[in-house]
Amino acid sequence: MVVTDVYNHRFHKIFQMDEGLNHIMPRDDIFVYETCSTSSDSSDCVTLPVNFRERKSRTSSTSSGAVLYGQPLLISVPRHKLTFESLYEAVCERISRYIKQPLPDESGGLPLEPGACNGSRGSCEGDDEEEMEHQEEGKEHLSETEGSGEDELGSEHSETTQKIKGQPCPKRLFTFSLVNSYGTADINSLAADGKLLKLNSRSTLAIDWDSETRSLYYDEQESEAYEKHVSMLQPQKKKKMAVALRDCIELFTTMETLGEHDPWYCPNCKKHQQATKKFDLWSLPKILVVHLKRFSYNRYWRDKLDTVVEFPVRGLNMSEFVCDLSARPYVYDLIAVSNHYGAMGVGHYTAYAKNKLNGKWYYFDDSNVSLASEEQIVTKAAYVLFYQRRDDEFCKTPSLISFPGSSDGGMRPSSSQQGVGDDEACSMDTN
């Protein structure tokens, strides 16, 4: 089984067996193909990507352009049988489900009969017994003709057979071209000379249809049809597109085994091992900063994660994650959120912050500041969370001093209570 990503009627990526699922994005169109494997008799198969193309005549010139359509194929052919005819038969067998028979008036009275043509020689098969008897009678009649040479006999026999059958062999549905991986540029055409083709798994082929043949024989609707698995016929529960902050922290403190490509060198056994790593929390500060994972990285791309993380505005209990069982309760309240909009390379930051004096939330967007409600705070843009620990001393309502003419009623904290706990803060990065 080969897993592929199909985009714009061609293979965007063919996945290797050892690739992780994180390389597959939710918006990708994934196609899985069954191909031949090396059998016990060591017969070597060649698996070739095959694109569908339609040759369209350009009105501006006599040349023609090729346009991709449909879904590509992966065709496996034994290497010792890799001829034009074997390849043609393999493709015809694969696409037989969506090859239709045109109406007689559409095809000029020549409906397609699978197997009617045998290779490039144009000899017809599938004759009934009556036609075979007529053919033998024709042979006897021709053998009695005087003055006819061998060449003349062969020519007359061919014409007689063609005449008895009453119709010529239908032409092939398509031709083959060796193309680039995008299917947009021709490299060479394949010759139907019976010789082995010099192709390998890195070769890409296109089967080219002319517009008339495609219209007559290619069933567009059937080519897009599929069967739903029984599991898909059952009512599907709507997936919850959100995660809880508690689940993120629990995962952050879970033991993780390093991958085989990321080993750890053991100083005792003097070799690399698949070690385990784990983060433990011994104590937590008065100001807890939680950095949410908003960007995904791998060898091929970087992506912005827009998953909604549901975090509490009040009463975040971190006590169960602290190893020191004798420590005080660690209960936190949210005081600020930094938001990020945009992508990896470009974006915009805003913030929500709680006024310590009046207990109201405000939204900060560059130079604009506006009142906000708690219901607005939890969004998919939340990036960095700031929590304040509930302490008897730290969370007391500060003494207020009146300043005449101030916009918030003239209330300011006393100087003795400003900056309490500012030197005790740390960050928790969930990346």
mmCIF file of C-alpha atoms in Angstrom, residues 30-326:
data_model
loop_
_atom_site.group_PDB
_atom_site.id
_atom_site.type_symbol
_atom_site.label_atom_id
_atom_site.label_comp_id
_atom_site.label_asym_id
_atom_site.label_seq_id
_atom_site.Cartn_x
_atom_site.Cartn_y
_atom_site.Cartn_z
ATOM 1 C CA ILE A 30 -4.913 11.506 0.665
ATOM 2 C CA PHE A 31 -5.103 8.600 -1.803
ATOM 3 C CA VAL A 32 -3.883 5.082 -0.963
ATOM 4 C CA TYR A 33 -2.892 2.753 -3.825
ATOM 5 C CA GLU A 34 -2.306 -0.976 -3.886
ATOM 6 C CA THR A 35 0.871 -1.840 -5.764
ATOM 7 C CA CYS A 36 2.797 -5.042 -6.365
ATOM 8 C CA SER A 37 5.583 -6.034 -4.009
ATOM 9 C CA THR A 38 8.639 -8.180 -4.593
ATOM 10 C CA SER A 39 7.339 -11.754 -4.594
ATOM 11 C CA SER A 40 9.063 -14.931 -3.492
ATOM 12 C CA ASP A 41 10.387 -15.621 -6.998
ATOM 13 C CA SER A 42 12.227 -12.268 -6.900
ATOM 14 C CA SER A 43 10.273 -10.857 -9.842
ATOM 15 C CA ASP A 44 11.034 -7.150 -9.972
ATOM 16 C CA CYS A 45 8.103 -4.770 -10.481
ATOM 17 C CA VAL A 46 8.260 -1.172 -11.631
ATOM 18 C CA THR A 47 5.614 1.142 -10.156
ATOM 19 C CA LEU A 48 4.947 4.188 -12.319
ATOM 20 C CA PRO A 49 2.948 7.366 -11.611
ATOM 21 C CA VAL A 50 0.471 7.929 -14.447
ATOM 22 C CA ASN A 51 -1.353 11.230 -15.065
ATOM 23 C CA PHE A 52 -4.488 11.742 -17.153
ATOM 24 C CA ARG A 53 -4.200 14.441 -19.818
ATOM 25 C CA GLU A 54 -6.411 15.740 -22.602
ATOM 26 C CA ARG A 55 -4.848 17.005 -25.805
ATOM 27 C CA LYS A 56 -6.584 20.186 -26.866
ATOM 28 C CA SER A 57 -5.982 21.952 -30.160
ATOM 29 C CA ARG A 58 -4.961 25.559 -29.828
ATOM 30 C CA THR A 59 -6.924 27.958 -31.973
ATOM 31 C CA SER A 60 -3.905 30.203 -32.456
ATOM 32 C CA SER A 61 -1.782 27.516 -34.104
ATOM 33 C CA THR A 62 -1.789 23.955 -35.343
ATOM 34 C CA SER A 63 -0.083 22.694 -32.169
ATOM 35 C CA SER A 64 -1.941 21.156 -29.255
ATOM 36 C CA GLY A 65 -1.699 21.612 -25.494
ATOM 37 C CA ALA A 66 -2.218 19.007 -22.762
ATOM 38 C CA VAL A 67 -4.444 19.646 -19.737
ATOM 39 C CA LEU A 68 -4.399 17.459 -16.618
ATOM 40 C CA TYR A 69 -7.697 16.024 -15.374
ATOM 41 C CA GLY A 70 -9.006 13.260 -13.107
ATOM 42 C CA GLN A 71 -6.996 11.483 -10.420
ATOM 43 C CA PRO A 72 -3.576 9.969 -11.166
ATOM 44 C CA LEU A 73 -2.748 6.258 -10.991
ATOM 45 C CA LEU A 74 0.095 4.127 -9.677
ATOM 46 C CA ILE A 75 0.584 1.256 -12.128
ATOM 47 C CA SER A 76 2.811 -1.747 -11.347
ATOM 48 C CA VAL A 77 4.251 -3.839 -14.180
ATOM 49 C CA PRO A 78 6.871 -6.639 -13.920
ATOM 50 C CA ARG A 79 10.160 -5.326 -15.251
ATOM 51 C CA HIS A 80 10.618 -8.229 -17.682
ATOM 52 C CA LYS A 81 7.178 -7.455 -19.172
ATOM 53 C CA LEU A 82 7.539 -3.693 -19.319
ATOM 54 C CA THR A 83 6.485 -3.172 -22.940
ATOM 55 C CA PHE A 84 4.067 -0.701 -24.469
ATOM 56 C CA GLU A 85 1.374 -3.371 -24.801
ATOM 57 C CA SER A 86 1.714 -4.635 -21.213
ATOM 58 C CA LEU A 87 1.567 -1.098 -19.908
ATOM 59 C CA TYR A 88 -1.473 -0.301 -22.052
ATOM 60 C CA GLU A 89 -3.276 -3.422 -20.838
ATOM 61 C CA ALA A 90 -2.446 -2.640 -17.193
ATOM 62 C CA VAL A 91 -3.871 0.872 -17.491
ATOM 63 C CA CYS A 92 -6.974 -0.344 -19.348
ATOM 64 C CA GLU A 93 -7.607 -2.919 -16.642
ATOM 65 C CA ARG A 94 -7.304 -0.290 -13.929
ATOM 66 C CA ILE A 95 -9.642 2.222 -15.592
ATOM 67 C CA SER A 96 -12.144 -0.301 -16.984
ATOM 68 C CA ARG A 97 -14.646 0.667 -14.274
ATOM 69 C CA TYR A 98 -15.139 4.114 -15.760
ATOM 70 C CA ILE A 99 -14.934 3.375 -19.469
ATOM 71 C CA LYS A 100 -18.393 3.691 -21.031
ATOM 72 C CA GLN A 101 -19.878 2.522 -24.321
ATOM 73 C CA PRO A 102 -21.021 5.425 -26.518
ATOM 74 C CA LEU A 103 -24.278 5.363 -28.405
ATOM 75 C CA PRO A 104 -23.999 4.058 -32.016
ATOM 76 C CA ASP A 105 -24.913 7.440 -33.478
ATOM 77 C CA GLU A 106 -22.199 9.090 -31.349
ATOM 78 C CA SER A 107 -19.370 6.787 -32.404
ATOM 79 C CA GLY A 108 -20.405 6.343 -36.023
ATOM 80 C CA GLY A 109 -21.568 2.777 -35.404
ATOM 81 C CA LEU A 110 -18.223 1.681 -33.934
ATOM 82 C CA PRO A 111 -18.765 0.985 -30.218
ATOM 83 C CA LEU A 112 -15.686 0.096 -28.204
ATOM 84 C CA GLU A 113 -15.242 -3.595 -27.474
ATOM 85 C CA PRO A 114 -12.599 -4.379 -24.823
ATOM 86 C CA GLY A 115 -9.964 -6.710 -26.253
ATOM 87 C CA ALA A 116 -11.015 -6.039 -29.845
ATOM 88 C CA CYS A 117 -7.552 -4.869 -30.867
ATOM 89 C CA ASN A 118 -4.417 -6.904 -30.398
ATOM 90 C CA GLY A 119 -1.351 -4.708 -30.135
ATOM 91 C CA SER A 120 -0.117 -2.548 -32.957
ATOM 92 C CA ARG A 121 -0.736 -5.147 -35.656
ATOM 93 C CA GLY A 122 -4.426 -4.286 -35.830
ATOM 94 C CA SER A 123 -5.532 -7.943 -35.959
ATOM 95 C CA CYS A 124 -9.031 -8.461 -34.573
ATOM 96 C CA GLU A 125 -10.103 -11.069 -32.048
ATOM 97 C CA GLY A 126 -13.377 -12.193 -30.526
ATOM 98 C CA ASP A 127 -14.867 -13.623 -33.771
ATOM 99 C CA ASP A 128 -17.761 -16.059 -33.464
ATOM 100 C CA GLU A 129 -17.844 -19.523 -35.050
ATOM 101 C CA GLU A 130 -19.782 -18.369 -38.096
ATOM 102 C CA GLU A 131 -17.192 -15.723 -38.918
ATOM 103 C CA MET A 132 -14.396 -18.288 -38.560
ATOM 104 C CA GLU A 133 -16.145 -20.604 -41.035
ATOM 105 C CA HIS A 134 -16.428 -17.765 -43.552
ATOM 106 C CA GLN A 135 -12.739 -17.050 -43.024
ATOM 107 C CA GLU A 136 -11.761 -20.672 -43.781
ATOM 108 C CA GLU A 137 -13.943 -20.682 -46.888
ATOM 109 C CA GLY A 138 -12.211 -17.538 -48.014
ATOM 110 C CA LYS A 139 -8.828 -19.213 -47.568
ATOM 111 C CA GLU A 140 -9.849 -22.208 -49.726
ATOM 112 C CA HIS A 141 -11.246 -19.938 -52.412
ATOM 113 C CA LEU A 142 -8.065 -17.887 -52.522
ATOM 114 C CA SER A 143 -5.839 -20.985 -52.693
ATOM 115 C CA GLU A 144 -7.609 -22.131 -55.872
ATOM 116 C CA THR A 145 -6.998 -18.827 -57.628
ATOM 117 C CA GLU A 146 -4.406 -19.195 -60.382
ATOM 118 C CA GLY A 147 -1.473 -16.837 -60.831
ATOM 119 C CA SER A 148 -1.585 -15.417 -57.299
ATOM 120 C CA GLY A 149 1.757 -15.075 -55.525
ATOM 121 C CA GLU A 150 2.407 -15.286 -51.802
ATOM 122 C CA ASP A 151 2.395 -11.520 -51.301
ATOM 123 C CA GLU A 152 -0.755 -11.145 -53.352
ATOM 124 C CA LEU A 153 -2.426 -13.920 -51.380
ATOM 125 C CA GLY A 154 -1.565 -12.322 -48.048
ATOM 126 C CA SER A 155 -2.903 -8.977 -49.204
ATOM 127 C CA GLU A 156 -6.143 -10.451 -50.521
ATOM 128 C CA HIS A 157 -6.578 -12.533 -47.357
ATOM 129 C CA SER A 158 -6.232 -9.453 -45.183
ATOM 130 C CA GLU A 159 -8.747 -7.533 -47.255
ATOM 131 C CA THR A 160 -11.171 -10.466 -47.287
ATOM 132 C CA THR A 161 -10.966 -10.904 -43.520
ATOM 133 C CA GLN A 162 -11.496 -7.185 -43.002
ATOM 134 C CA LYS A 163 -14.464 -7.244 -45.364
ATOM 135 C CA ILE A 164 -16.054 -10.308 -43.751
ATOM 136 C CA LYS A 165 -15.889 -8.779 -40.306
ATOM 137 C CA GLY A 166 -17.499 -5.654 -41.631
ATOM 138 C CA GLN A 167 -15.660 -3.140 -39.447
ATOM 139 C CA PRO A 168 -12.108 -1.952 -38.820
ATOM 140 C CA CYS A 169 -10.322 -2.365 -35.488
ATOM 141 C CA PRO A 170 -11.056 0.527 -33.134
ATOM 142 C CA LYS A 171 -8.107 2.740 -32.342
ATOM 143 C CA ARG A 172 -6.472 2.940 -28.922
ATOM 144 C CA LEU A 173 -8.139 5.075 -26.300
ATOM 145 C CA PHE A 174 -4.970 6.977 -25.472
ATOM 146 C CA THR A 175 -1.264 7.306 -26.120
ATOM 147 C CA PHE A 176 1.646 7.371 -23.681
ATOM 148 C CA SER A 177 4.107 10.199 -23.067
ATOM 149 C CA LEU A 178 7.101 10.355 -20.756
ATOM 150 C CA VAL A 179 6.693 13.639 -18.853
ATOM 151 C CA ASN A 180 8.143 15.631 -15.978
ATOM 152 C CA SER A 181 6.849 15.103 -12.430
ATOM 153 C CA TYR A 182 4.291 17.912 -12.861
ATOM 154 C CA GLY A 183 2.879 16.349 -16.033
ATOM 155 C CA THR A 184 3.242 19.655 -17.858
ATOM 156 C CA ALA A 185 6.247 19.033 -20.127
ATOM 157 C CA ASP A 186 6.772 16.136 -22.539
ATOM 158 C CA ILE A 187 10.138 14.379 -22.484
ATOM 159 C CA ASN A 188 9.498 11.621 -25.007
ATOM 160 C CA SER A 189 6.775 9.408 -26.451
ATOM 161 C CA LEU A 190 6.654 5.637 -25.962
ATOM 162 C CA ALA A 191 7.011 3.448 -29.047
ATOM 163 C CA ALA A 192 4.731 0.432 -29.559
ATOM 164 C CA ASP A 193 7.503 -1.724 -31.036
ATOM 165 C CA GLY A 194 7.330 -4.640 -28.590
ATOM 166 C CA LYS A 195 10.680 -3.792 -27.007
ATOM 167 C CA LEU A 196 11.216 -3.426 -23.258
ATOM 168 C CA LEU A 197 10.814 0.157 -22.080
ATOM 169 C CA LYS A 198 13.678 1.769 -20.194
ATOM 170 C CA LEU A 199 11.619 3.146 -17.296
ATOM 171 C CA ASN A 200 12.099 3.185 -13.532
ATOM 172 C CA SER A 201 10.162 4.245 -10.435
ATOM 173 C CA ARG A 202 11.361 7.842 -10.923
ATOM 174 C CA SER A 203 9.736 8.031 -14.358
ATOM 175 C CA THR A 204 6.363 9.748 -14.733
ATOM 176 C CA LEU A 205 3.960 8.903 -17.534
ATOM 177 C CA ALA A 206 0.921 10.628 -18.979
ATOM 178 C CA ILE A 207 -1.902 8.962 -20.874
ATOM 179 C CA ASP A 208 -3.075 11.444 -23.490
ATOM 180 C CA TRP A 209 -6.667 11.424 -24.725
ATOM 181 C CA ASP A 210 -8.003 13.486 -27.567
ATOM 182 C CA SER A 211 -11.134 15.487 -26.743
ATOM 183 C CA GLU A 212 -13.482 13.355 -28.845
ATOM 184 C CA THR A 213 -12.321 10.031 -27.379
ATOM 185 C CA ARG A 214 -12.539 11.349 -23.843
ATOM 186 C CA SER A 215 -16.063 12.627 -24.459
ATOM 187 C CA LEU A 216 -17.192 9.306 -25.951
ATOM 188 C CA TYR A 217 -15.556 6.766 -23.653
ATOM 189 C CA TYR A 218 -14.469 8.399 -20.373
ATOM 190 C CA ASP A 219 -17.226 8.410 -17.729
ATOM 191 C CA GLU A 220 -16.487 11.468 -15.590
ATOM 192 C CA GLN A 221 -19.187 10.695 -13.037
ATOM 193 C CA GLU A 222 -18.099 7.099 -12.518
ATOM 194 C CA SER A 223 -14.445 8.100 -12.192
ATOM 195 C CA GLU A 224 -15.341 10.298 -9.199
ATOM 196 C CA ALA A 225 -17.674 7.731 -7.597
ATOM 197 C CA TYR A 226 -16.657 5.922 -4.413
ATOM 198 C CA GLU A 227 -18.104 3.568 -1.826
ATOM 199 C CA LYS A 228 -18.579 4.791 1.713
ATOM 200 C CA HIS A 229 -17.307 2.494 4.426
ATOM 201 C CA VAL A 230 -20.003 1.245 6.786
ATOM 202 C CA SER A 231 -18.451 3.275 9.595
ATOM 203 C CA MET A 232 -19.078 6.464 7.594
ATOM 204 C CA LEU A 233 -22.772 5.643 7.220
ATOM 205 C CA GLN A 234 -23.297 5.990 10.968
ATOM 206 C CA PRO A 235 -24.065 9.430 12.404
ATOM 207 C CA GLN A 236 -20.785 11.171 13.054
ATOM 208 C CA LYS A 237 -20.325 13.097 16.259
ATOM 209 C CA LYS A 238 -19.135 16.600 15.667
ATOM 210 C CA LYS A 239 -15.513 16.829 16.635
ATOM 211 C CA LYS A 240 -14.722 19.229 19.380
ATOM 212 C CA MET A 241 -12.246 21.676 17.921
ATOM 213 C CA ALA A 242 -10.843 22.750 21.270
ATOM 214 C CA VAL A 243 -8.468 21.473 23.943
ATOM 215 C CA ALA A 244 -8.321 22.260 27.650
ATOM 216 C CA LEU A 245 -5.319 23.998 29.191
ATOM 217 C CA ARG A 246 -5.242 21.312 31.876
ATOM 218 C CA ASP A 247 -4.739 18.635 29.185
ATOM 219 C CA CYS A 248 -1.876 20.659 27.708
ATOM 220 C CA ILE A 249 -0.127 20.921 31.085
ATOM 221 C CA GLU A 250 -0.683 17.219 31.752
ATOM 222 C CA LEU A 251 0.897 16.369 28.405
ATOM 223 C CA PHE A 252 3.742 18.798 29.143
ATOM 224 C CA THR A 253 4.620 16.831 32.315
ATOM 225 C CA THR A 254 4.197 13.350 30.755
ATOM 226 C CA MET A 255 7.236 11.128 30.204
ATOM 227 C CA GLU A 256 8.321 11.114 26.554
ATOM 228 C CA THR A 257 10.496 8.581 24.719
ATOM 229 C CA LEU A 258 12.972 10.138 22.319
ATOM 230 C CA GLY A 259 12.713 9.060 18.688
ATOM 231 C CA GLU A 260 15.203 6.729 17.039
ATOM 232 C CA HIS A 261 16.608 9.667 15.074
ATOM 233 C CA ASP A 262 17.033 11.740 18.242
ATOM 234 C CA PRO A 263 19.045 9.433 20.561
ATOM 235 C CA TRP A 264 20.766 10.347 23.817
ATOM 236 C CA TYR A 265 24.390 9.410 24.495
ATOM 237 C CA CYS A 266 24.636 7.329 27.662
ATOM 238 C CA PRO A 267 27.902 7.980 29.564
ATOM 239 C CA ASN A 268 27.688 4.577 31.286
ATOM 240 C CA CYS A 269 27.235 2.213 28.331
ATOM 241 C CA LYS A 270 29.090 4.597 25.979
ATOM 242 C CA LYS A 271 26.529 4.501 23.181
ATOM 243 C CA HIS A 272 23.405 6.276 21.994
ATOM 244 C CA GLN A 273 20.098 5.121 23.447
ATOM 245 C CA GLN A 274 16.425 5.942 22.979
ATOM 246 C CA ALA A 275 16.156 7.657 26.316
ATOM 247 C CA THR A 276 13.137 9.169 28.029
ATOM 248 C CA LYS A 277 12.676 12.728 29.180
ATOM 249 C CA LYS A 278 10.236 14.301 31.604
ATOM 250 C CA PHE A 279 9.557 17.754 33.001
ATOM 251 C CA ASP A 280 8.581 18.026 36.665
ATOM 252 C CA LEU A 281 7.421 21.112 38.552
ATOM 253 C CA TRP A 282 8.873 21.474 42.047
ATOM 254 C CA SER A 283 7.518 24.919 42.831
ATOM 255 C CA LEU A 284 5.681 27.697 41.040
ATOM 256 C CA PRO A 285 6.034 31.494 41.224
ATOM 257 C CA LYS A 286 3.572 34.217 42.072
ATOM 258 C CA ILE A 287 3.327 35.214 38.391
ATOM 259 C CA LEU A 288 2.986 32.192 36.113
ATOM 260 C CA VAL A 289 3.506 32.729 32.364
ATOM 261 C CA VAL A 290 2.118 29.996 30.090
ATOM 262 C CA HIS A 291 3.353 30.000 26.496
ATOM 263 C CA LEU A 292 0.961 28.080 24.217
ATOM 264 C CA LYS A 293 2.278 26.118 21.238
ATOM 265 C CA ARG A 294 0.989 28.048 18.231
ATOM 266 C CA PHE A 295 3.500 26.998 15.549
ATOM 267 C CA SER A 296 4.229 23.556 14.142
ATOM 268 C CA TYR A 297 7.636 22.786 12.652
ATOM 269 C CA ASN A 298 8.971 19.931 10.524
ATOM 270 C CA ARG A 299 11.464 19.426 7.719
ATOM 271 C CA TYR A 300 9.088 20.690 5.045
ATOM 272 C CA TRP A 301 7.019 23.550 6.423
ATOM 273 C CA ARG A 302 5.999 25.680 9.386
ATOM 274 C CA ASP A 303 2.330 26.054 10.149
ATOM 275 C CA LYS A 304 0.222 28.243 12.441
ATOM 276 C CA LEU A 305 -1.968 26.301 14.884
ATOM 277 C CA ASP A 306 -5.386 27.908 15.379
ATOM 278 C CA THR A 307 -6.787 25.377 17.852
ATOM 279 C CA VAL A 308 -8.858 26.956 20.608
ATOM 280 C CA VAL A 309 -7.274 26.326 24.016
ATOM 281 C CA GLU A 310 -9.875 26.670 26.744
ATOM 282 C CA PHE A 311 -8.196 28.229 29.776
ATOM 283 C CA PRO A 312 -9.854 29.311 33.037
ATOM 284 C CA VAL A 313 -10.125 32.977 33.903
ATOM 285 C CA ARG A 314 -10.337 32.123 37.601
ATOM 286 C CA GLY A 315 -9.170 29.243 39.750
ATOM 287 C CA LEU A 316 -6.437 27.524 37.724
ATOM 288 C CA ASN A 317 -5.337 24.845 40.218
ATOM 289 C CA MET A 318 -1.742 23.781 39.576
ATOM 290 C CA SER A 319 -1.248 21.923 42.874
ATOM 291 C CA GLU A 320 -1.619 18.452 41.335
ATOM 292 C CA PHE A 321 1.284 19.131 38.954
ATOM 293 C CA VAL A 322 3.741 20.170 41.692
ATOM 294 C CA CYS A 323 6.032 17.413 43.023
ATOM 295 C CA ASP A 324 6.563 18.995 46.443
ATOM 296 C CA LEU A 325 3.608 17.586 48.381
ATOM 297 C CA SER A 326 4.302 19.874 51.325
#
